Short mmCIF file of C-alpha atoms in Angstrom, two decimals:
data_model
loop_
_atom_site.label_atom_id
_atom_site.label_comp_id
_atom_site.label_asym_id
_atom_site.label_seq_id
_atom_site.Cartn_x
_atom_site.Cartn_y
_atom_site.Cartn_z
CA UNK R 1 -19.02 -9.43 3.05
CA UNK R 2 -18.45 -10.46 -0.57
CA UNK R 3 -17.39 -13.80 -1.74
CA UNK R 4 -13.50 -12.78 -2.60
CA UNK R 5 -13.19 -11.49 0.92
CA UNK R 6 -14.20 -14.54 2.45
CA UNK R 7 -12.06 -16.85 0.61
CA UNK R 8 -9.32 -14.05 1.83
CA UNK R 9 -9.95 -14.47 5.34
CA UNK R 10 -10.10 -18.44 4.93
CA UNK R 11 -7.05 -19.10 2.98
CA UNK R 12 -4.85 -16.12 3.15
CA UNK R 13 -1.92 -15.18 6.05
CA UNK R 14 -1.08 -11.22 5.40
CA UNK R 15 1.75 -9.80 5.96
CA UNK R 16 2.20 -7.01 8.54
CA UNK R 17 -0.72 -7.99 10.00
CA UNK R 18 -2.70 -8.97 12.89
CA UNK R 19 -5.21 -11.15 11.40
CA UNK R 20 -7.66 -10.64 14.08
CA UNK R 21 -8.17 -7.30 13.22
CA UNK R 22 -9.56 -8.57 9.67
CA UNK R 23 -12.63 -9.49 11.80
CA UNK R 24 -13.82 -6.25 11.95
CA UNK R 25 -11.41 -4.35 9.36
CA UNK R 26 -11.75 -7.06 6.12
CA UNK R 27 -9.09 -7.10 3.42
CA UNK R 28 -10.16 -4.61 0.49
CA UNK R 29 -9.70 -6.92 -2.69
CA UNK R 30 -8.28 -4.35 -5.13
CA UNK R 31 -9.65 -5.56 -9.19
CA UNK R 32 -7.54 -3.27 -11.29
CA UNK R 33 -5.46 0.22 -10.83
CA UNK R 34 -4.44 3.05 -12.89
CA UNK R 35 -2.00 5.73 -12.65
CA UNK R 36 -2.60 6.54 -8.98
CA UNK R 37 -6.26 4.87 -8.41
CA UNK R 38 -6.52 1.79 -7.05
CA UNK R 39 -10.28 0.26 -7.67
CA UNK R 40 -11.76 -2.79 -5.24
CA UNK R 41 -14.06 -5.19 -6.35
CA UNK R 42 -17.28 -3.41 -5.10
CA UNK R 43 -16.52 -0.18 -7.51
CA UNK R 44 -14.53 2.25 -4.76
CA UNK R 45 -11.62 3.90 -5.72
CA UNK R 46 -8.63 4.96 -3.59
CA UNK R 47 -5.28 7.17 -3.94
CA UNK R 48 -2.24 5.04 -3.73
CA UNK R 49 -0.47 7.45 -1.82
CA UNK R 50 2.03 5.14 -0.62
CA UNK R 51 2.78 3.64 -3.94
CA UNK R 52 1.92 0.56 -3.02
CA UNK R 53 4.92 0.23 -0.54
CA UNK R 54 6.74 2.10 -2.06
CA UNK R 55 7.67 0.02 -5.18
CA UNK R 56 5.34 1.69 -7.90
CA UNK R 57 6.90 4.60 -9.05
CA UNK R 58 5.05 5.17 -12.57
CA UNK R 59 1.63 4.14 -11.89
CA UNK R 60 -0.40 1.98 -12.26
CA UNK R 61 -0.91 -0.39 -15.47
CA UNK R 62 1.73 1.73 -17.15
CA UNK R 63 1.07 1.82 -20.90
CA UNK R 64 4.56 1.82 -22.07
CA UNK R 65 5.52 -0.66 -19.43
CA UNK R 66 2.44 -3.42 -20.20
CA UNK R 67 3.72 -3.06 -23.90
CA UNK R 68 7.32 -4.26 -22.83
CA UNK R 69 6.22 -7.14 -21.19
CA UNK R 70 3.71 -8.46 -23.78
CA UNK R 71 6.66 -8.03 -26.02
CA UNK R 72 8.82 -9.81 -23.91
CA UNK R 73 6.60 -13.05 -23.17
CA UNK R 74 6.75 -13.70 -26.69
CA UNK R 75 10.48 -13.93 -26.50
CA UNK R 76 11.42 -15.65 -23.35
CA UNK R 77 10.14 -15.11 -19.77
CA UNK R 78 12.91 -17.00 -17.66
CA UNK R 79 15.92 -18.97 -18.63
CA UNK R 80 18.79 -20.28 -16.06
CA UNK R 81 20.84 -17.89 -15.03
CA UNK R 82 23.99 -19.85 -14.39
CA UNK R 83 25.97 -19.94 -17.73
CA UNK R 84 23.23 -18.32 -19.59
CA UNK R 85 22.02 -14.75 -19.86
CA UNK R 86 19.12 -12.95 -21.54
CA UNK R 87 19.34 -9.64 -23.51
CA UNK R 88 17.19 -7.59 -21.36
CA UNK R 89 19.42 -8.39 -17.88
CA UNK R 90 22.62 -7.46 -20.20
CA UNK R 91 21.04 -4.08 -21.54
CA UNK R 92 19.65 -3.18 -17.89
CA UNK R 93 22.92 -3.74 -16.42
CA UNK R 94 24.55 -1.72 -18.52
CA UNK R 95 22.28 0.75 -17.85
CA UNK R 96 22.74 0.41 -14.00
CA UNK R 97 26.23 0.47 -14.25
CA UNK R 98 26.13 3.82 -16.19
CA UNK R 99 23.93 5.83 -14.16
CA UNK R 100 25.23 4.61 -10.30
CA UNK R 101 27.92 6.10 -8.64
CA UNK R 102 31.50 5.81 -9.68
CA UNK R 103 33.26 2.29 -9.06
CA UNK R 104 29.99 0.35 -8.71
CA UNK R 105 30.77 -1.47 -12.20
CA UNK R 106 29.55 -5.32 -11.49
CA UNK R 107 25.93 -6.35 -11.35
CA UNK R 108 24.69 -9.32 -9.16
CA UNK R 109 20.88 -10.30 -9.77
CA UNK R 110 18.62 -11.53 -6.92
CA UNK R 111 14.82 -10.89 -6.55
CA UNK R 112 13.78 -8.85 -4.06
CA UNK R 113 15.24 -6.26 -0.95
CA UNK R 114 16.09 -8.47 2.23
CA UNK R 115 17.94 -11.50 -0.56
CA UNK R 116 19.87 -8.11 -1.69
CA UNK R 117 20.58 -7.12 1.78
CA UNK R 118 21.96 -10.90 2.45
CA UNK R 119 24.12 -10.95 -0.54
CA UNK R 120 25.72 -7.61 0.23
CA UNK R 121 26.46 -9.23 3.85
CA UNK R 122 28.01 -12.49 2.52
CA UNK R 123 29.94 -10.63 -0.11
CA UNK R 124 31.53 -8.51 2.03
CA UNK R 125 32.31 -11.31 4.86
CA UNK R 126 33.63 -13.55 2.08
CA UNK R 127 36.07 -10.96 0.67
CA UNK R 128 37.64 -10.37 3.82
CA UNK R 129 38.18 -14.16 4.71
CA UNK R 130 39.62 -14.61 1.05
CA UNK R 131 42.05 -11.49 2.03
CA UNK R 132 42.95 -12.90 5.16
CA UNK R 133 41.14 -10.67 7.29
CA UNK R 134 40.17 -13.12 9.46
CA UNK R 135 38.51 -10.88 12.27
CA UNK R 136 36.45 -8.77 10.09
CA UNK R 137 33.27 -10.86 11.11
CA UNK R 138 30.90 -8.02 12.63
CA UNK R 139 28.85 -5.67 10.70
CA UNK R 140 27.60 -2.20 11.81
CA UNK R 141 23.96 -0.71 11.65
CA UNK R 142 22.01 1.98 13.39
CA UNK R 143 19.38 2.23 15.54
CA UNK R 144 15.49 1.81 14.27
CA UNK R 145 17.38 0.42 11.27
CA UNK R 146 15.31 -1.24 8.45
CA UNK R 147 16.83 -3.54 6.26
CA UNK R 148 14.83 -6.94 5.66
CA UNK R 149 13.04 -9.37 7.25
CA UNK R 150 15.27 -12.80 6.56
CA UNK R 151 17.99 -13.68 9.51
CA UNK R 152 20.58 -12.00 8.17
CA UNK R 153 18.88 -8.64 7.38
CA UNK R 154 16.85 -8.62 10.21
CA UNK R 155 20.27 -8.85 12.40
CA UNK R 156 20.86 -5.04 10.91
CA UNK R 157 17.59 -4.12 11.50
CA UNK R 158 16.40 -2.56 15.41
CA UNK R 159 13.12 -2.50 15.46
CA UNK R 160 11.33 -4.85 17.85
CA UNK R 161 8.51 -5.64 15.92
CA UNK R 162 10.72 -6.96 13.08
CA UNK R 163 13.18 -8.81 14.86
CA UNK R 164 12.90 -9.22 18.99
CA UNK R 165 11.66 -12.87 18.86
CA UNK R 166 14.31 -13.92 16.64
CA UNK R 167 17.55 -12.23 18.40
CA UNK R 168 18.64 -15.63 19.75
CA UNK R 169 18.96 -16.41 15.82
CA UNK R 170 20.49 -13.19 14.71
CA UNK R 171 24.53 -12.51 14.35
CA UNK R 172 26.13 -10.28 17.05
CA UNK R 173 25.48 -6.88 15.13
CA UNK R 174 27.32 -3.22 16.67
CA UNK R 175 24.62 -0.89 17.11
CA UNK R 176 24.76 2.85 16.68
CA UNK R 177 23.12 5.26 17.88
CA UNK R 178 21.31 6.95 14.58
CA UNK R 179 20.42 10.72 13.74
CA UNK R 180 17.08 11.92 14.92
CA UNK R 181 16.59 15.48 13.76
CA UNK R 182 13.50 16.33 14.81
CA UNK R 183 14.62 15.55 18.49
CA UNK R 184 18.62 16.38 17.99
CA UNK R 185 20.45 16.25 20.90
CA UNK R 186 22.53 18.77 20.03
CA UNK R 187 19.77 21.41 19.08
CA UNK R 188 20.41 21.89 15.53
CA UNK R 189 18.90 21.88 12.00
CA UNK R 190 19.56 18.81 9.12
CA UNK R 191 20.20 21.58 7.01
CA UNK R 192 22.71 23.59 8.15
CA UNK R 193 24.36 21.13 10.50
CA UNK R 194 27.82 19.27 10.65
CA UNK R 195 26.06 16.00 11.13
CA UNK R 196 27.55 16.29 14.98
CA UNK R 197 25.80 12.82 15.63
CA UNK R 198 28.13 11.03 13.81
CA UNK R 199 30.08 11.15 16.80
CA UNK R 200 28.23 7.89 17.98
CA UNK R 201 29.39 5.83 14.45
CA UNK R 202 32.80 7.44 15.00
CA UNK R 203 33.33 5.80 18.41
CA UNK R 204 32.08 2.46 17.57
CA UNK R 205 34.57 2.30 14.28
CA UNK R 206 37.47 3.49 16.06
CA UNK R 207 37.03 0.70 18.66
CA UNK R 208 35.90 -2.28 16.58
CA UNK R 209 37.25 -1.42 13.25
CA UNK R 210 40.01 -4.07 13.12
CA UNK R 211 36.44 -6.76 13.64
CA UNK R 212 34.28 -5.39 11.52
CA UNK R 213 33.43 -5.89 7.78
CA UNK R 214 30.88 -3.51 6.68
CA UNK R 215 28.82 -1.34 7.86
CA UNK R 216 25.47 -0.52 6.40
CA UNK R 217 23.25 2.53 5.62
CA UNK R 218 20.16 3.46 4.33
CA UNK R 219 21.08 6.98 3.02
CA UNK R 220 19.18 9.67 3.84
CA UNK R 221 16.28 7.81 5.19
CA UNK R 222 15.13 5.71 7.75
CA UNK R 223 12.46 4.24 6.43
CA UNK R 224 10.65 2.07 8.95
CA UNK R 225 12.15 4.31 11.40
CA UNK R 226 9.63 6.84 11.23
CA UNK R 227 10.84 8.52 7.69
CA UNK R 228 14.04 10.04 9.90
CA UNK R 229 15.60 12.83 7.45
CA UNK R 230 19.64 13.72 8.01
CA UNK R 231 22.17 15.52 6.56
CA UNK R 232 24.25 14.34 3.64
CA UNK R 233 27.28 15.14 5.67
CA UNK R 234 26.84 12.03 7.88
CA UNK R 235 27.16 9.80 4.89
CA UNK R 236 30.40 11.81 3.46
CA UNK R 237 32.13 11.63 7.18
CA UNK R 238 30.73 7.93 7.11
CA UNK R 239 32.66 6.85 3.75
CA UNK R 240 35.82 9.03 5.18
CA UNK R 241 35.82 6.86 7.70
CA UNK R 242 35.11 3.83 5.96
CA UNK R 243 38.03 4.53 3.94
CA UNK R 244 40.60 5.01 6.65
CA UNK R 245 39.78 2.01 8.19
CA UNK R 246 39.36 -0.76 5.18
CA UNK R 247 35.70 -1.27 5.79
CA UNK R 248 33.23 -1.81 2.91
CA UNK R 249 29.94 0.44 3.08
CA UNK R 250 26.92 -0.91 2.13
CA UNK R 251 24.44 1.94 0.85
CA UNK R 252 20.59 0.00 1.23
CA UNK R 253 18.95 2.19 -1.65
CA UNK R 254 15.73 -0.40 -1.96
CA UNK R 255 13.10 2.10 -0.82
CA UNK R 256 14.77 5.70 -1.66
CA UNK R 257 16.67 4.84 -5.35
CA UNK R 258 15.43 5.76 -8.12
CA UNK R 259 14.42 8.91 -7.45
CA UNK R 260 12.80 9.08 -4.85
CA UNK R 261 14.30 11.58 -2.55
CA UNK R 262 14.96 14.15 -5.27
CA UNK R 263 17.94 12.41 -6.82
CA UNK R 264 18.89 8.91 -8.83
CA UNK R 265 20.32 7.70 -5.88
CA UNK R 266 20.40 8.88 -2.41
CA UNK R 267 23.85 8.56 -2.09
CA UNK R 268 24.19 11.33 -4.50
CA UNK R 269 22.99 14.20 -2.57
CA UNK R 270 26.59 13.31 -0.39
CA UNK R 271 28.77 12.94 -3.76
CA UNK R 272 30.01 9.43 -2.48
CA UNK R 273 30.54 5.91 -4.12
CA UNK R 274 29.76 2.88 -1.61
CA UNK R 275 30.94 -0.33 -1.96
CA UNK R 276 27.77 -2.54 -1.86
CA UNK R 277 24.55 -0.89 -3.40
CA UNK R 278 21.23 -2.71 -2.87
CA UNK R 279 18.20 -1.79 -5.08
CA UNK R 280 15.16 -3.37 -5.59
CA UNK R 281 11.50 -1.66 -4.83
CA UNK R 282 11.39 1.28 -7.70
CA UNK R 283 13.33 -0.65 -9.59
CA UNK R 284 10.60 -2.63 -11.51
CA UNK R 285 7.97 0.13 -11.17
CA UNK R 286 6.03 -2.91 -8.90
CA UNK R 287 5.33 -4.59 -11.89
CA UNK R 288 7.37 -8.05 -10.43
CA UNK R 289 9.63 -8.89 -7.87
CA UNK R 290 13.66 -7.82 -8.43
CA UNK R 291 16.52 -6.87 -6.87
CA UNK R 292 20.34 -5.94 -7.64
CA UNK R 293 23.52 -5.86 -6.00
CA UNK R 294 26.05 -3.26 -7.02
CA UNK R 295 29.55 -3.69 -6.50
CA UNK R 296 33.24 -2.73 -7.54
CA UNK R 297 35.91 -4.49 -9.41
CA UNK R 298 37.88 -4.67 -6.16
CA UNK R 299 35.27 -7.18 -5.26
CA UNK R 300 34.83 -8.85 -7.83
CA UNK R 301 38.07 -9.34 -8.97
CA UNK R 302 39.03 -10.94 -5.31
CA UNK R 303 36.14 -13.82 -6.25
CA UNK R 304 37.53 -14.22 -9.45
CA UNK R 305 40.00 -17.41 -10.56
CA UNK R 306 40.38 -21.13 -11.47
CA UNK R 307 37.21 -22.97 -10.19
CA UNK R 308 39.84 -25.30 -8.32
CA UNK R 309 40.73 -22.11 -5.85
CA UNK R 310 37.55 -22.49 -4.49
CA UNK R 311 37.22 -18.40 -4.80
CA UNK R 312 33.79 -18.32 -6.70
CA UNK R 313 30.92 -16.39 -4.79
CA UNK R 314 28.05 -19.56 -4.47
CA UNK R 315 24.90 -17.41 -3.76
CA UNK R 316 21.95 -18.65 -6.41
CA UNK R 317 17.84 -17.82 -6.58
CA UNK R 318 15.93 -19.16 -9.11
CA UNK R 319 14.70 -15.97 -10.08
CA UNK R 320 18.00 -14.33 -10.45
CA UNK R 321 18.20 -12.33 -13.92
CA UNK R 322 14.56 -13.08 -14.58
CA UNK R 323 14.42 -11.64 -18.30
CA UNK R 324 10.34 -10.64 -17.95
CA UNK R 325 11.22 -8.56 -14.50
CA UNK R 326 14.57 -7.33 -16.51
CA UNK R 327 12.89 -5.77 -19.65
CA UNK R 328 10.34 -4.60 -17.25
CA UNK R 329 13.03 -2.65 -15.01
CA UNK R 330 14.86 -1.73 -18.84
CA UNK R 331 11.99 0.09 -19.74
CA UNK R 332 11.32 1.55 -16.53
CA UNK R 333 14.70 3.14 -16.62
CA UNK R 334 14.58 4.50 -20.39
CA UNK R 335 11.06 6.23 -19.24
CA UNK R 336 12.79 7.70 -16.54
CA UNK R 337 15.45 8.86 -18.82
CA UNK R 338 13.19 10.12 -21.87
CA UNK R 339 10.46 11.85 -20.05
CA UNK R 340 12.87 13.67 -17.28
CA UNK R 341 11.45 12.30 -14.53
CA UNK R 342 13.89 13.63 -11.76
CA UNK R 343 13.16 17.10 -12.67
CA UNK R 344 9.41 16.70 -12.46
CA UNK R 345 9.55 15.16 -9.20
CA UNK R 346 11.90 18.13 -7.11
CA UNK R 347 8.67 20.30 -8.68
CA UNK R 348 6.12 17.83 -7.42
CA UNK R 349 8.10 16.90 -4.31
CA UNK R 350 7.98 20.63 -3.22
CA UNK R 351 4.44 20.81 -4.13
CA UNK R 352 3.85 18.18 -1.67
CA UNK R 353 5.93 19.44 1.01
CA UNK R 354 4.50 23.47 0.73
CA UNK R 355 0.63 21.87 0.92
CA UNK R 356 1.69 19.29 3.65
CA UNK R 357 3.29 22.63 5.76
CA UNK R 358 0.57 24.84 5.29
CA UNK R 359 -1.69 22.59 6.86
CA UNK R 360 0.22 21.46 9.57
CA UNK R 361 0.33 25.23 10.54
CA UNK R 362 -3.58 25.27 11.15
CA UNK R 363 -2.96 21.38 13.58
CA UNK R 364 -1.87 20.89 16.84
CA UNK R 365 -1.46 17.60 16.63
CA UNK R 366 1.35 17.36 13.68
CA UNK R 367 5.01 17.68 15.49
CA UNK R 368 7.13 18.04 12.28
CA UNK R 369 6.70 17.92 8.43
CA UNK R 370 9.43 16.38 6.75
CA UNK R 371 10.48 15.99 3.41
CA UNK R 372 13.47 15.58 0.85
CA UNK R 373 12.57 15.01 -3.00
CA UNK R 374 8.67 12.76 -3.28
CA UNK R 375 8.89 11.66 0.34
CA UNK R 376 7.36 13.82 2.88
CA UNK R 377 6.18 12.62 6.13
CA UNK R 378 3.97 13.76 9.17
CA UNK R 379 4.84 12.93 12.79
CA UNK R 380 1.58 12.93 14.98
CA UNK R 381 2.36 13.93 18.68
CA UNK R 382 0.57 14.31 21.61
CA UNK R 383 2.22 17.67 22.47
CA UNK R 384 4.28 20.09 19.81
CA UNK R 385 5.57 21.72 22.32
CA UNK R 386 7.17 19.04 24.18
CA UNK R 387 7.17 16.46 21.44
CA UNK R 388 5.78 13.77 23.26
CA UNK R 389 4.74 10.68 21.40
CA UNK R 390 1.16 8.60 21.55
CA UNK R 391 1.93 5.27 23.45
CA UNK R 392 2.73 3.12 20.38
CA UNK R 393 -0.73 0.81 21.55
CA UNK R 394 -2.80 3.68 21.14
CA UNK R 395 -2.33 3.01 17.46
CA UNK R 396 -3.17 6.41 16.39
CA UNK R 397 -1.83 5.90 12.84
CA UNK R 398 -3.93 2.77 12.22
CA UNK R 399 -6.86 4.67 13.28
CA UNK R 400 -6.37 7.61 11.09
CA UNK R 401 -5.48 5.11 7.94
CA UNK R 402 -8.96 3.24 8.73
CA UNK R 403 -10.55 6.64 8.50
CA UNK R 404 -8.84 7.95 4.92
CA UNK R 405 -9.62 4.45 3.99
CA UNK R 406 -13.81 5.66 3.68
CA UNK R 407 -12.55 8.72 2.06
CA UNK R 408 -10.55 7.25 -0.64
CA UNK R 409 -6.64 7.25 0.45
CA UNK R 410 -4.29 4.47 1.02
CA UNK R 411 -2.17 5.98 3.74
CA UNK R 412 -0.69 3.15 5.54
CA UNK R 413 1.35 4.34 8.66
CA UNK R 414 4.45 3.52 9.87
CA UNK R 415 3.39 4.01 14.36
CA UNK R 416 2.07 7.28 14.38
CA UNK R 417 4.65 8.76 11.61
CA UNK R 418 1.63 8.98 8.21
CA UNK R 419 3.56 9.77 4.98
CA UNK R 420 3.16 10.77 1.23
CA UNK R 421 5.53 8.97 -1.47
CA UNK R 422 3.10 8.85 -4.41
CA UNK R 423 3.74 7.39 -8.04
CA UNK R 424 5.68 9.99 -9.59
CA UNK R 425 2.93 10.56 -12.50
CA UNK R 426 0.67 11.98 -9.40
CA UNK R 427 -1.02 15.48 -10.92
CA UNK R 428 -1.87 18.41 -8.98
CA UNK R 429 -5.24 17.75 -8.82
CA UNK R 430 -4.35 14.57 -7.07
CA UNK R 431 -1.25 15.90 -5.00
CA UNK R 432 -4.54 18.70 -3.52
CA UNK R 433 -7.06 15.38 -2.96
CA UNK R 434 -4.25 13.49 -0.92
CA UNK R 435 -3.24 15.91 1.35
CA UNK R 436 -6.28 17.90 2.03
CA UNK R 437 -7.95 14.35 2.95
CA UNK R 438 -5.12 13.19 5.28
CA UNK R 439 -5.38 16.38 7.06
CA UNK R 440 -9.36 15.81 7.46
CA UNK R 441 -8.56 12.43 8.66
CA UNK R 442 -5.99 13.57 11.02
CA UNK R 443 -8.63 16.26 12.81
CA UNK R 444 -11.83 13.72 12.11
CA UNK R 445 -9.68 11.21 14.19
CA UNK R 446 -8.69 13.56 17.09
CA UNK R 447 -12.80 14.74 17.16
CA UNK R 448 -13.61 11.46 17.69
CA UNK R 449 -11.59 10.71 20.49
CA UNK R 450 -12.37 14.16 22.72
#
C-alpha cells in the first residue's frame, strides 16, 4: 500500500461507497489522464470507459480545452454574479440558447446536476403561486427515477439506495410507473412501438393535474435505472399532455445532453421543446463543476417587475456563472461545433453497439444489449430465457468491475446493468480493447463462481 493511498483511507469519505470495502479493494489514486487513459500513481493505465461518470466527453487533458483555461486565468477566474457578468457566461449562453430547443431562450447558472434539478423545481412551484395556481404543489416522476441526491431531487428520484432513509424528509412526489422495454408488459419493441406504457403517466395526469406543477423526465434514458431505453413517442404524448393540462415539463438532460445519445439533446430525437431543461455533466467536458437551467420567456417574464412586487426568483450559489468553468464549457461547445462531433459519434456509437451484440451472441449470461447514440449497455441475468435477475447482494457487477479493473478498464456498474459511454475521441483501436475486455471479464467472473 503506497503512501497516497493511505492518507486516502485516513482522511477521505467517498462517495458511492462502502468504505469497508476499501479494506481489501483500496482507492486507485489516478496521477494524470489523456484522451481515454487514465494513469495511477504506480504506472498502470486504464480505459475510462465510463467517462469518468459520465461528464468527460472530449478526453482527457484536452489540448484545446487546457489552452482556454490558461487563457482565461489570466483574465478573471470568478467575479459575483449578482449585478455583474463575465464575457465567457454571456458568449456560452448565447450559444446555449441557439442550439436548444425552440422557446428555451433564458439561461439560469448554478454549478452542478441535483442544484439544477432544485432550481427547475422551485421555478416551476414559484410561477404557479405568482399565477395564482395555488394547488399546483405536487410534482410528477417515474419509477427508478434518477435525478440528484439533495432533498428536493432526491424526492423525484425512486431508487432506495438514493433516497429510502430520507423519505420522512422528502415532498409528497406522484409516482409513475416508467417504461421498461426489455421486460414490456405489453410484448413489444422500443422501436416500432406506440409507447403503450404511457398509459400509466396518462392516468396519474388526468387525476391530479389540477395539483400538480411539473412533471419531470430524463429523456430517453434512465440512467441510474439500469440505462432503460424507450421510445421517443412517450416524450411527444408526454408534452401533448403537458400542454392540455398547463403543466410545465422538466426535461433532466445532465447525463444524456450533449450528445450523448446520438443527438444535441435527447429531447430532439421526439421534436419537442420542454419547459425546464437541466444540463450540467458534458457540459464542461469534466474539466469543473457547472450546471444550467433552461427556460422560456413565459417564465421568466412572470418573475420579472419592480423589486417592490416581491416577484424576483431568490435562488443564489456562489459559483453561479463561474467565468473559468464558462470559457471552459464555451470552448467545449465550439469543438463540438468545428470538428462535427455528432456525426462521428452515430459512427462510433454503432461501432460500439455491433461489437457489444456480436459478443453477447457467443454469452449466456448477457439478457439484452442496449444502445441509442455513445451509450450502450449490458444487462447481466441469471437466465435469458426467463430474464431473471442476480439478487442485487450478489453484487455481480461489482465483481466483474474489480476484475476489468486488473485488466485495464474502468467499468463501474450500475447493479448488474455494466455499460459503455466513452469520451467521444475513443478510436477503434480502443472501442475493440473495451469491449473485448468486458466480455472476458464477464465469462472470467462467471468461471470463477462455477
Amino acid at each position: 500500500m503506497n503512501s497516497y493511498v493511505k492518507k486516502d483511507l485516513k482522511y477521505i469519505w467517498h462517495p458511492c461507497s462502502q468504505m469497508k470495502d476499501y479494506e481489501e479493494f483500496n482507492p486507485i489514486v489516478i496521477e494524470k489522464g489523456k484522451g481515454v487513459w487514465l494513469y495511477d500513481v504506480e504506472g498502470n493505465k486504464y480505459l475510462d470507459c465510463i467517462s469518468s461518470w459520465w461528464t468527460n466527453t472530449l478526453g482527457h487533458s484536452n489540448k484545446r480545452i487546457n489552452e482556454a483555461i490558461k487563457k482565461q486565468v489570466e483574465n478573471i477566474e470568478h467575479v459575483i454574479f449578482a449585478n455583474f457578468s463575465n464575457k465567457p457566461a454571456i458568449e456560452v449562453a448565447e450559444k446555449l440558447v441557439k442550439m436548444t430547443p425552440d422557446r428555451l431562450s433564458k439561461v439560469f447558472f448554478s454549478d452542478n446536476g441535483s442544484s439544477a434539478v432544485e432550481i427547475a423545481l422551485k421555478m416551476s412551484f414559484h410561477y404557479n403561486m405568482q399565477k395564482g395556481n395555488t394547488k399546483k404543489k405536487r410534482f410528477v416522476a417515474l419509477s427508478d427515477a434518477y435525478h440528484g441526491e439533495t432533498l428536493g431531487a432526491l424526492s423525484v428520484c425512486d431508487i432506495d439506495e438514493f433516497n429510502k432513509v430520507y423519505k420522512p424528509l422528502l415532498l409528497d412526489t406522484l409516482r409513475v410507473e416508467g417504461p421498461d422495454c426489455y421486460r414490456c408488459k405489453y410484448g413489444l419493441n422500443r422501436d416500432n412501438c406506440n409507447a403503450e406504457c404511457f398509459e400509466n403517466m396518462k392516468k396519474c395526469i388526468i387525476e391530479n393535474h389540477e395539483e400538480i406543477s411539473a412533471v419531470i423526465i430524463e429523456p430517453m434514458v434512465q440512467g441510474a435505472a439500469g440505462m432503460k431505453i424507450y421510445s421517443p413517442v412517450y416524450l411527444k404524448k408526454l408534452r401533448k399532455l403537458c400542454d392540455k393540462y398547463d403543466i410545465h415539463l422538466i426535461a433532466d438532460e445532465i447525463a444524456v445532453g450533449f450528445g450523448r445519445t446520438g443527438e444535441m439533446f435527447a429531447c430532439n430525437h421526439a421534436q419537442i421543446s420542454p419547459d425546464f431543461m437541466c444540463l450540467s455533466k458534458g457540459i464542461s467536458s469534466g474539466y469543473m463543476p457547472m450546471s444550467v437551467v433552461m427556460t422560456t420567456d413565459e417564465i421568466y417574464n412572470c418573475f420579472y417587475g419592480d423589486y417592490e412586487e416581491r416577484k424576483l426568483f431568490i435562488h443564489s450559489h456562489t459559483y453561479s456563472g463561474n467565468a473559468m468553468a464558462c470559457a471552459i464549457a464555451l470552448e467545449n461547445l465550439k469543438i463540438f461545433e468545428e470538428d462535427n462531433i455528432i456525426e462521428a459519434n452515430r459512427e462510433k456509437g454503432e461501432l460500439i453497439r455491433k461489437l457489444t451484440l456480436e459478443k453477447a451472441k457467443l454469452s449466456k449470461h448477457v439478457g439484452e444489449v442496449r444502445s441509442i447514440g455513445m451509450i450502450t449497455a449490458i444487462e447481466i441475468v441469471k437466465n435469458k430465457e426467463t430474464k431473471e435477475s442476480y439478487p442485487w447482494n450478489m453484487r455481480v457487477g461489482y465483481e466483474i468491475y474489480k476484475i476489468a479493473l486488473n485488466k485495464g478498464l474502468v467499468l463501474r456498474p450500475i447493479g448488474n446493468i455494466l455499460y459503455f459511454i466513452p469520451p467521444y475521441i475513443i478510436n477503434k483501436e480502443e472501442i475493440e480493447f473495451m469491449v473485448n475486455t468486458c466480455f472476458e471479464s464477464i465469462e472470467e467472473y462467471f468461471k470463477r463462481e462455477k
